[in-house]
Coordinates of C-alpha atoms and ligand atoms in Angstrom, one line a residue:
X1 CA 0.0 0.0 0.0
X2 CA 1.7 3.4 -1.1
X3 CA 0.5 6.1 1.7
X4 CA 0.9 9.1 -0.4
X5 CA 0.8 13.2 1.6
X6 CA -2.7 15.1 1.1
X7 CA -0.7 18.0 -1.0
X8 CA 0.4 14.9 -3.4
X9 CA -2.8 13.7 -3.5
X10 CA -4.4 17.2 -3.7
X11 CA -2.3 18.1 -6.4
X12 CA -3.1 15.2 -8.2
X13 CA -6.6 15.4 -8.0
X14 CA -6.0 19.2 -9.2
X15 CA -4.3 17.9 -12.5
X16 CA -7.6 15.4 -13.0
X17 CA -10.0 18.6 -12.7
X18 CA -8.6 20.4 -14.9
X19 CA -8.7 17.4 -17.6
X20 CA -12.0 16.9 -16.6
X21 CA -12.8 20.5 -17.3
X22 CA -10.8 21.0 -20.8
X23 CA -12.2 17.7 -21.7
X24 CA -15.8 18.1 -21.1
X25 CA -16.1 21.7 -21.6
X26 CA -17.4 24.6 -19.1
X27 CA -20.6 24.1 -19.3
X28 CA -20.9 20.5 -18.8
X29 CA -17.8 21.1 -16.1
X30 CA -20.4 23.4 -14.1
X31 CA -23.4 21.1 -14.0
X32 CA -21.9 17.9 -13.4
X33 CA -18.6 17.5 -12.4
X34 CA -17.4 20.6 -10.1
X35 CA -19.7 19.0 -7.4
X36 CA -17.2 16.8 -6.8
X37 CA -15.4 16.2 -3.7
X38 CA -12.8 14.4 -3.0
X39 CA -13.1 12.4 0.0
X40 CA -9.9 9.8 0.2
X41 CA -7.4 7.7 -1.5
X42 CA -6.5 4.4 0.1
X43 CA -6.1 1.1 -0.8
X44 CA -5.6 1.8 -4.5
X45 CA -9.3 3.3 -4.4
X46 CA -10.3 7.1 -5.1
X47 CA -13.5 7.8 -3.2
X48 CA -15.5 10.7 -4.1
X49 CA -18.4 12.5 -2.8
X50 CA -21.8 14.2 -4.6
X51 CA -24.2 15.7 -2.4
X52 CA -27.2 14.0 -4.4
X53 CA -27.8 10.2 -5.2
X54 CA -29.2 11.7 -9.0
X55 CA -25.7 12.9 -9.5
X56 CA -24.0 10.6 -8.2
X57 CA -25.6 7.7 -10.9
X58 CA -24.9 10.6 -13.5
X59 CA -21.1 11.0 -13.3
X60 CA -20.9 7.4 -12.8
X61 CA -22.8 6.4 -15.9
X62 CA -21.2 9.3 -17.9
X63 CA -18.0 10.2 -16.5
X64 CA -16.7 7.2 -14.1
X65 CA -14.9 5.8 -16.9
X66 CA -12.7 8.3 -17.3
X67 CA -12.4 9.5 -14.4
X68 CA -10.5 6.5 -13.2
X69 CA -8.8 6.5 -16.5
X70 CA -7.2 9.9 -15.3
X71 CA -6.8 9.2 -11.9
X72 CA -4.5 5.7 -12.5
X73 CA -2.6 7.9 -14.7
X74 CA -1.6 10.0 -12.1
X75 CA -1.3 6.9 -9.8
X76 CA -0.9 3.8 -10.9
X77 CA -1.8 2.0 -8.0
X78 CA -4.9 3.2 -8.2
X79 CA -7.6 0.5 -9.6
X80 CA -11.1 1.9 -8.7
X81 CA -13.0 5.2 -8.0
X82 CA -16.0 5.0 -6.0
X83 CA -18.4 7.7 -6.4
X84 CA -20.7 8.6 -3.5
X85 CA -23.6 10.1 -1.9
X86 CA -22.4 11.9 0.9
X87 CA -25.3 14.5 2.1
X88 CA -25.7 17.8 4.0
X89 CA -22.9 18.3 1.7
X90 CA -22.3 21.9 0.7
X91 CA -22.1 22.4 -3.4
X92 CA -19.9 25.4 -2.9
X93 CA -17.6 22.8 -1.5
X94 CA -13.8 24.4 -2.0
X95 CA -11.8 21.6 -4.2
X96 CA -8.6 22.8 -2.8
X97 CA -9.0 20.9 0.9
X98 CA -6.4 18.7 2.2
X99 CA -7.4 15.2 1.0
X100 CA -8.3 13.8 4.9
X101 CA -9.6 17.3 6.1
X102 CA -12.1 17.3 2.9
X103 CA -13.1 14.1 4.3
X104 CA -14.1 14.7 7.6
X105 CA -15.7 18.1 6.9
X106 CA -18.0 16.5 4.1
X107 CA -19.2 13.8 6.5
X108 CA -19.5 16.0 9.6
X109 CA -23.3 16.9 9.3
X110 CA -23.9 13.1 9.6
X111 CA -23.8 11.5 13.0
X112 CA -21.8 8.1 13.3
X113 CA -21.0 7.6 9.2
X114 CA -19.3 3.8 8.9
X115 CA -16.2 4.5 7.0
X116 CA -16.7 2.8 4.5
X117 CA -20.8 2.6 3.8
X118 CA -22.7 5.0 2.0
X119 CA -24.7 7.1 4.4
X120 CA -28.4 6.4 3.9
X121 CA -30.5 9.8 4.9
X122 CA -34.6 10.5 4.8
X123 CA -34.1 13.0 2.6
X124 CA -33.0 11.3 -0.2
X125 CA -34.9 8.5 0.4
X126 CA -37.9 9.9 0.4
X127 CA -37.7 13.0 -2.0
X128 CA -36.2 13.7 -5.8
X129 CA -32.9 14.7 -6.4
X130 CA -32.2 18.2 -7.1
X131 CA -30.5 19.1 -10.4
X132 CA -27.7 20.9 -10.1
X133 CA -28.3 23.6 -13.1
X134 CA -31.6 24.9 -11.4
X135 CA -30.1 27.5 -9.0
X136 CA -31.0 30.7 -8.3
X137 CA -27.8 32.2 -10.6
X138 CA -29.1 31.1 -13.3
X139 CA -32.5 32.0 -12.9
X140 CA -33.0 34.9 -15.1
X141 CA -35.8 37.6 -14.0
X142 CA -37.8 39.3 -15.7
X143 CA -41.3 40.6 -15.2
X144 CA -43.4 38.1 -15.6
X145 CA -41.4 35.7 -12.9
X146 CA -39.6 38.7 -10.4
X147 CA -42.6 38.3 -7.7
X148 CA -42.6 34.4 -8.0
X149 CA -38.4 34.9 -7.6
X150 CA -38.7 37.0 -5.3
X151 CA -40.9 35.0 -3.2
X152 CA -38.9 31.9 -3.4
X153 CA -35.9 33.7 -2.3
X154 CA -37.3 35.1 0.8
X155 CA -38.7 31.7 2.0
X156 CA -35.2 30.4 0.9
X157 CA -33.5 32.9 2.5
X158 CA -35.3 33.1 5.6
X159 CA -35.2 31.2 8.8
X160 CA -38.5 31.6 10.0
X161 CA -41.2 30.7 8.4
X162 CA -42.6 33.2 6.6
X163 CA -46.0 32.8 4.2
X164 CA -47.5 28.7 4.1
X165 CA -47.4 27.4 2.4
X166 CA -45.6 29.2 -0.6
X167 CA -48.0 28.4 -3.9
X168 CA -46.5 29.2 -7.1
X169 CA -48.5 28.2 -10.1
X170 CA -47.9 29.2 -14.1
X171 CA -47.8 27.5 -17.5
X172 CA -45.5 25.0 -18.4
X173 CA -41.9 25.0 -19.1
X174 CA -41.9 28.6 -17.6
X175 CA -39.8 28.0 -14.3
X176 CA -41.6 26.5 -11.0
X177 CA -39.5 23.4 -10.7
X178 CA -36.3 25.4 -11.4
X179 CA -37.4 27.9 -9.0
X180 CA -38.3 25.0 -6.3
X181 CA -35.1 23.1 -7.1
X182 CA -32.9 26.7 -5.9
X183 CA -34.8 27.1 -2.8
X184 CA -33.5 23.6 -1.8
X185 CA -30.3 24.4 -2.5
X186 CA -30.0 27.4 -1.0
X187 CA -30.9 25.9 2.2
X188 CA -29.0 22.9 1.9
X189 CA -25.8 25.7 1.4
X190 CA -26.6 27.7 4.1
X191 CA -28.0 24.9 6.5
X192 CA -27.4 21.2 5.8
X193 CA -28.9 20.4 9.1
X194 CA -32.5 21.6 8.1
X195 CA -34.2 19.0 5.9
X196 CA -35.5 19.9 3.3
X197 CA -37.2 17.4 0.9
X198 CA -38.4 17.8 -3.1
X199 CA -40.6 16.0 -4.8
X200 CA -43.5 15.5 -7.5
X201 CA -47.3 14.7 -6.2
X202 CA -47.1 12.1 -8.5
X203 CA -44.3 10.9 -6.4
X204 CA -46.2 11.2 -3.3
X205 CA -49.2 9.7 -4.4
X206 CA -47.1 6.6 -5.4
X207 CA -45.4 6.6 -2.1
X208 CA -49.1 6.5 -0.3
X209 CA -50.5 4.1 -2.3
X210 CA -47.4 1.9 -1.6
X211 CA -47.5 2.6 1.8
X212 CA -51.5 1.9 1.9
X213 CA -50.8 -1.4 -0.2
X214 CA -47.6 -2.8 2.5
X215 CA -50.4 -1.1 5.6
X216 CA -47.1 0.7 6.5
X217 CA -49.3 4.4 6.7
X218 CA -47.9 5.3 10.0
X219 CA -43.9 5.3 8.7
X220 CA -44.9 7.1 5.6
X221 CA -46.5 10.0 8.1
X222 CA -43.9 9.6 10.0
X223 CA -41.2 10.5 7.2
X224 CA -42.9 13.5 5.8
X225 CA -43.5 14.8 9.2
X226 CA -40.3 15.1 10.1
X227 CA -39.0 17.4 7.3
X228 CA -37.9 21.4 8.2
X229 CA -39.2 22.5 4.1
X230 CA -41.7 20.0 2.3
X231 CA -41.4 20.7 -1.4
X232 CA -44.7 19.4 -3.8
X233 CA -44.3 19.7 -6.9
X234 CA -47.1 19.7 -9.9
X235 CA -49.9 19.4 -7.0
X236 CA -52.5 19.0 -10.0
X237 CA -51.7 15.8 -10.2
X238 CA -53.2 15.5 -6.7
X239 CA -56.6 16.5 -7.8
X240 CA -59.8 13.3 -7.7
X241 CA -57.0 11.2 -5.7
X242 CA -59.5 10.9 -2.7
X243 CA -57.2 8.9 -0.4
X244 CA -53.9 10.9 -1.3
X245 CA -55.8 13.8 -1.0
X246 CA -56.8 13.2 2.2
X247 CA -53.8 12.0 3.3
X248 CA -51.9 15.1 1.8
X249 CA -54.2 17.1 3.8
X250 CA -53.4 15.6 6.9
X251 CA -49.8 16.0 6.7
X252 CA -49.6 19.4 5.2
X253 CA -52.1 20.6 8.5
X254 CA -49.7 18.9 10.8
X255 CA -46.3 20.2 9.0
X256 CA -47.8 24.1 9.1
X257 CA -49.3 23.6 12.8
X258 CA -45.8 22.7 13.6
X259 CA -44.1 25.8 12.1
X260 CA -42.6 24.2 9.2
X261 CA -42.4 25.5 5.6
X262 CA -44.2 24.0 2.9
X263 CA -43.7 25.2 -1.2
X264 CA -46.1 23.7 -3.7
X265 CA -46.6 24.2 -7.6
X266 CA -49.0 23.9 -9.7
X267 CA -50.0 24.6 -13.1
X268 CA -53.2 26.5 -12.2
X269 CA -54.1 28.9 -9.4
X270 CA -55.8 27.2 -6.1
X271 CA -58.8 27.9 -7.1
X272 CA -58.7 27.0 -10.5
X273 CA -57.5 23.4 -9.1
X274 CA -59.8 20.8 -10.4
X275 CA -61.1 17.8 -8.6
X276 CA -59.6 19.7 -5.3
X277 CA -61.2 19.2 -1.9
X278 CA -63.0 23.0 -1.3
X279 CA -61.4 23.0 2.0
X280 CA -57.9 21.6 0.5
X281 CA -58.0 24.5 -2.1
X282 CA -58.6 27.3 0.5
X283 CA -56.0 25.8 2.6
X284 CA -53.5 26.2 -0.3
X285 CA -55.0 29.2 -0.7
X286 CA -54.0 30.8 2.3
X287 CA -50.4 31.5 2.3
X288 CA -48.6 33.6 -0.8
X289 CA -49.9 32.9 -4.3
X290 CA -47.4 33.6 -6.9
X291 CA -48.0 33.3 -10.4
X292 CA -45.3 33.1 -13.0
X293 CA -46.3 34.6 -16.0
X294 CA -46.2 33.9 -19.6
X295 CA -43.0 35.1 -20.6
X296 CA -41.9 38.6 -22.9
X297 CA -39.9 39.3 -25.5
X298 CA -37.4 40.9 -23.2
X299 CA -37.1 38.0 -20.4
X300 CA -36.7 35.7 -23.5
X301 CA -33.6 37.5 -25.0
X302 CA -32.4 37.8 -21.6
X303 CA -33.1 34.0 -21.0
X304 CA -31.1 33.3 -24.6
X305 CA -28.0 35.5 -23.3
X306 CA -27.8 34.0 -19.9
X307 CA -28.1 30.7 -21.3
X308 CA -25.5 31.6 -24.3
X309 CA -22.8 32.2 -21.9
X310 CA -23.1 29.2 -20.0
X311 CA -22.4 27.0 -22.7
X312 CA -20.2 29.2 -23.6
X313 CA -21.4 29.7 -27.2
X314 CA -21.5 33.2 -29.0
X315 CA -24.9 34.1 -30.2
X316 CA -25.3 36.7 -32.8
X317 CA -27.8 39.2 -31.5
X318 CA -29.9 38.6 -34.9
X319 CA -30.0 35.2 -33.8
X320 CA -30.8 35.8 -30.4
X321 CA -33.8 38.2 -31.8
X322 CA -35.3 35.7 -33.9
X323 CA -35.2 33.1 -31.4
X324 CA -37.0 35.5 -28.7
X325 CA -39.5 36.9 -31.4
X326 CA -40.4 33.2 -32.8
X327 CA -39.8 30.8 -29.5
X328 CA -42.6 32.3 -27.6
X329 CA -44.2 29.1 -25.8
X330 CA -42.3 28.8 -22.8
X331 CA -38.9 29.1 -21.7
X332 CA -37.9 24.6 -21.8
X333 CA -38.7 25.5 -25.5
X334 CA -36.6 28.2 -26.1
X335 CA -34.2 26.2 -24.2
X336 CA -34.1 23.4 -26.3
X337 CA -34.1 25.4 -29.4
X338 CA -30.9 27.0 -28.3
X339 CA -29.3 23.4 -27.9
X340 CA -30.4 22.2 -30.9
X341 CA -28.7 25.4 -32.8
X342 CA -25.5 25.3 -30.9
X343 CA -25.2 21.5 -31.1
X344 CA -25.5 22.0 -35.0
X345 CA -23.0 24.3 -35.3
X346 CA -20.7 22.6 -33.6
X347 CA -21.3 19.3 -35.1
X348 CA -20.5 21.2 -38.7
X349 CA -17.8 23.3 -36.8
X350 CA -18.9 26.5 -38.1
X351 CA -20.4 30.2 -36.8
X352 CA -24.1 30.5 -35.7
X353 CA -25.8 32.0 -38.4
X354 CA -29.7 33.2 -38.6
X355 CA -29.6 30.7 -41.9
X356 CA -28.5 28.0 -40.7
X357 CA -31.0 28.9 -37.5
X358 CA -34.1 29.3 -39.7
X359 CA -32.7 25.7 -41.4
X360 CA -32.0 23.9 -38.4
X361 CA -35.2 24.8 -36.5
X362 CA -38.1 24.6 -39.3
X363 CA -40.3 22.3 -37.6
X364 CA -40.1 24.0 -34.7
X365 CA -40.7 27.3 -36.3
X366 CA -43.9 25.8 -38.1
X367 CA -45.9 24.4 -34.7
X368 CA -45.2 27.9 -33.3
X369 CA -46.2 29.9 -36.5
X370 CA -49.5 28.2 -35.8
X371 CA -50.5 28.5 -32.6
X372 CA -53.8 29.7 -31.8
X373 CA -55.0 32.3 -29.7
X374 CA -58.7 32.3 -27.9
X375 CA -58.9 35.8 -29.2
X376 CA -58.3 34.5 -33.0
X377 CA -60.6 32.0 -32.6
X378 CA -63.6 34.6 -31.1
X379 CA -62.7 36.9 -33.7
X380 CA -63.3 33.8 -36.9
X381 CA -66.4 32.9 -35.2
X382 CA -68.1 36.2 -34.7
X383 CA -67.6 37.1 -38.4
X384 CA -68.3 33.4 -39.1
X385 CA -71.9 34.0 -37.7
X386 CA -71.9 37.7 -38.5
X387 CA -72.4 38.4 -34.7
X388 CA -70.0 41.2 -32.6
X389 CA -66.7 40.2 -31.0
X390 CA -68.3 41.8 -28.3
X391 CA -70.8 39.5 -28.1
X392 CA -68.1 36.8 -27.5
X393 CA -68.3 38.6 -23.8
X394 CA -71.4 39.6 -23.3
X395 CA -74.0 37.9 -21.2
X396 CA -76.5 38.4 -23.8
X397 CA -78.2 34.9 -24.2
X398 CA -80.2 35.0 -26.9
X399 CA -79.9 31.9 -29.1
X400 CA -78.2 34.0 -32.4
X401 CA -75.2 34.4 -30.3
X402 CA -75.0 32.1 -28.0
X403 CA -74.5 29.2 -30.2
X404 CA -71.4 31.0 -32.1
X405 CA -70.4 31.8 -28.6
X406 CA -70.5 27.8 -27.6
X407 CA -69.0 27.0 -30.9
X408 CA -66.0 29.3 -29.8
X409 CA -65.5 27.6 -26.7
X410 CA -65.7 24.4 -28.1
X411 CA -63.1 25.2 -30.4
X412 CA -60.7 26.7 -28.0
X413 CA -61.4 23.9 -25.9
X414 CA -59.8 21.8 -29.5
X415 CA -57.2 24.0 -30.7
X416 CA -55.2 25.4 -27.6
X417 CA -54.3 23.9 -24.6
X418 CA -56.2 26.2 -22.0
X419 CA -57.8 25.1 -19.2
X420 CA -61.2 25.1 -18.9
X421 CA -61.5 27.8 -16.3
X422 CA -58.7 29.5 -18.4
X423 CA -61.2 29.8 -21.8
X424 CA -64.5 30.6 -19.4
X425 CA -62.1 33.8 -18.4
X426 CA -61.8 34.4 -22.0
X427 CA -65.4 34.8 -22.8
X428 CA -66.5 37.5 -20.7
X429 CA -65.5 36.0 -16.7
X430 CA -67.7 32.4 -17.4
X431 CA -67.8 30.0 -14.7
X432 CA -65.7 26.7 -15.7
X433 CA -69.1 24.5 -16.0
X434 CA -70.4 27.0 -18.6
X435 CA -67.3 26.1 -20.6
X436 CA -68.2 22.2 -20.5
X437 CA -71.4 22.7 -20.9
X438 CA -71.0 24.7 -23.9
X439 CA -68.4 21.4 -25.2
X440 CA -71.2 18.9 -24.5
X441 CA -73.6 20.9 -26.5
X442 CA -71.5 21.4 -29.5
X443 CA -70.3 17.8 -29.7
X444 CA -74.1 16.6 -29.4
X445 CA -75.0 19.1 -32.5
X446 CA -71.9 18.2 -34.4
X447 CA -73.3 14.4 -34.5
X448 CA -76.9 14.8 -34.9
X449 CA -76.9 17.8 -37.7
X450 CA -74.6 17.2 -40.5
X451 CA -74.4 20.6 -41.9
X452 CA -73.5 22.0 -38.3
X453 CA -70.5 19.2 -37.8
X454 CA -69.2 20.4 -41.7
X455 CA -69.7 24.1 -40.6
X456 CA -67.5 23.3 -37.4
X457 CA -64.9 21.5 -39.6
X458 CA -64.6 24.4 -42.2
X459 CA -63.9 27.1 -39.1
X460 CA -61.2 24.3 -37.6
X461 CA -59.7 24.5 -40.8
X462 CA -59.6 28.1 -41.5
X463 CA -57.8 28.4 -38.0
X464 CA -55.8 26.1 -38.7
X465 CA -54.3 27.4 -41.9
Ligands
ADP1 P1 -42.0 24.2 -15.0 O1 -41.6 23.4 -13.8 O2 -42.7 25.5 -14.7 O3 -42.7 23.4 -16.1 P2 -39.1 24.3 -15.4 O4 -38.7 24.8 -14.0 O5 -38.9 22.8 -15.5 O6 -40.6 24.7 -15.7 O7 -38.3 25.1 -16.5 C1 -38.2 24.6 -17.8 C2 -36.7 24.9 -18.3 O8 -36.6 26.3 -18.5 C3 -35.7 24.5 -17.3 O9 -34.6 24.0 -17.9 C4 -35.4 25.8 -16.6 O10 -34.0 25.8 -16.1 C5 -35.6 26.8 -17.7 N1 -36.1 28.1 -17.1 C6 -37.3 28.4 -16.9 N2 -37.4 29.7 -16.4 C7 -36.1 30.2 -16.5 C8 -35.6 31.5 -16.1 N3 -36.3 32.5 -15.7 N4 -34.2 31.6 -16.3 C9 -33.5 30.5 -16.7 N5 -34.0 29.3 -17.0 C10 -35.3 29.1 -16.9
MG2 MG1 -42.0 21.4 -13.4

């Protein structure tokens, strides 16, 4: 056994950083590998720490190879690196720690750790992992997201609690899990000893029903009520699960009466929450509502530059325009439009261009160029049936305009992806039930009167066009 001095060692591991980090590129560097800590070298084996069991399988799946490839290089004793989850660990974790000092400081949140066996801990058991890009630096704010953002921060920020629960709610792809994902880590920075534990009601529900299924009810309270910051995420998903409703309302009454902070998303306000206990809704209710809005033109450029300079790429600003101006559904679109341009360019090793932009992204371009709008749709149908847009709003009743106003619903209903509560806003402040109703009819008309269903189809298409 060669027993080698921490600065060796430290220097060593230095020398496989920066590999790491020329090979893989900054970007990649960032996400997934400067978590890294290391924890020892003995016995020919590297150990090495990640603060999250999600990162942990994703450097060893994608970088363990070489990893060890670069570490027997440096040593040739060396015949294995073990990569694992040591948690409470800080991210900001400073790489340049005496090999045996890192150790002990990365393990000291944890009571009696066995040397060699990967600490097990509720929080990890229990919740999701956290990914590592979704911080607050790289959240970029704009308008439509500053009070969510600001919000998050504050409950992140602050040791007591201060609204519960926290609700943020908005449109896909526009930010809540990102969002969720930096409070968590912000608190496991500044305070590894507070629990905090993330995950998706989907995620919950399975875990009840598996509890319910094993009659093992009483652990599964148990768990949850012993967290500092319970983080539920998509809590639509929650909605006409009787049992997991009830049980989520149980443990969300005892978490608040006990002072502790609760954060849920979801993609619709509390109220708009569908197949939602009345008395579950206003509980959600009753902390800070946040709503992330639809994003701008601004927020997107400024989500394009942001996102630019961490893969370190250089966008031209036409390019960055035309992305903003044509991207506009959410911001996970944008995003991926951004990878797909960069990837191009450098898989052909040349400059971003708008050309090859317009070329590389052309379906894309196509499903946003025809998008509908409720108010395009309101607007076809009034002149459709020669009745005023205004009457798209009003509560007149009479049959000449409420059928074209039923037709418009039903087609909204068809052609975007609003919510039903979402469209009955739309037409003047109409309740949800008017908006089904108004479905119901339409489909009933479309089967019994030909005409009517070919009338429907000629409107779909001229929208669609
Ligand atoms: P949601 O949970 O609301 O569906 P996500 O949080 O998953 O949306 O966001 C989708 C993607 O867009 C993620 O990759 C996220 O990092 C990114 N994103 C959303 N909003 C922002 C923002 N304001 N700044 C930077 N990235 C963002
Ligand atoms: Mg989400």
């Amino acid at each position: 056994m060669t027993f080698l001095s921490d600065d060796v060692v430290q220097a060593q591991w230095t020398r496989v950083r920066s590999r790491l980090r020329d090979e893989y590129g900054e970007a990649a560097f960032k996400s997934w590998l400067n978590p890294l800590t290391l924890a020892e070298v003995r016995d020919g084996q590297v150990r090495m720490g990640v603060p999250t069991r999600f990162l942990r399988d994703w450097v060893a799946t994608h970088y363990g190879d070489r990893i060890r490839m670069l570490w027997s290089k440096e040593d040739a004793t060396i015949n294995g690196v073990d990569i694992v989850v040591l948690p409470g660990m800080s991210r900001a974790q400073p790489a340049a720690q005496p090999a045996r000092k890192a150790a002990a400081q990365v393990a000291a949140p944890q009571v009696d750790v066995p040397p060699h066996a990967e600490p097990s801990n509720v929080t990890d058991e229990i919740g999701a992992p956290l990914d590592p890009r979704y911080t607050f630096d790289n959240f970029v704010v704009g308008k439509p997201n500053e009070f969510a953002y600001a919000a998050a921060r504050r409950v992140a920020e602050s040791d007591l609690v201060s609204f519960n629960p926290l609700f943020l709610y908005g449109g896909v792809g526009l930010g809540k899990t990102h969002l969720m994902h930096a409070v968590a880590w912000h608190i496991r920075e500044r305070n590894p000893g507070r629990s905090v534990i993330y995950l998706s009601a989907e995620k919950f529900m399975y875990r009840f029903v598996r509890a319910l299924r094993f009659q093992d009810t009483m652990a599964f309270k148990e768990q949850f009520r012993s967290v500092d910051v319970l983080m539920i995420d998509d809590v639509q998903f929650i909605g006409g699960k009787d049992s997991t409703q009830e049980e989520f309302f149980h443990t969300f009454n005892s978490l608040v009466d006990q002072g502790r902070q609760i954060i849920i998303s979801a993609d619709k306000s509390p109220s708009d929450l569908q197949g939602m206990e009345e008395r579950l809704r206003s509980r959600l209710g009753c902390g800070l509502v946040a709503d992330i809005h639809a994003t701008t033109y601004e927020l997107r450029l400024g989500i394009i530059g942001a996102k630019a300079e961490q893969l370190g790429v250089d966008v031209p600003r036409k390019v960055a325009e035309f992305l903003a101006h044509k991207i506009t559904s959410n911001v996970r679109e944008l995003e991926g439009a951004l990878n797909r341009v960069v990837a191009h360019a450098q898989l052909v090793g040349r400059d971003i261009s708008l050309e090859t932009t317009q070329e590389v992204l052309h379906d894309l371009l196509r499903a946003n160029d025809r998008r509908i709008t409720i108010e395009e749709i309101q607007k076809k149908v009034a002149e459709h049936f020669n009745i005023r847009l205004a009457d798209m709003h009003s509560a007149r009743r009479a049959r000449q305009v409420a059928r074209p106003r039923q037709v418009a619903m039903y087609l909204a209903k068809q052609l975007t992806s609003r919510s039903l509560p979402e469209i009955g806003r739309k037409f003047g402040g109409r309740d949800h039930t008017t908006v089904m109703h108004a479905v119901k009819k339409i489909e009933e008309l479309r089967s019994a009167d030909s005409t009517f269903a070919e009338d429907i189809e000629l409107l779909r298409r001229m929208l669609e066009s």
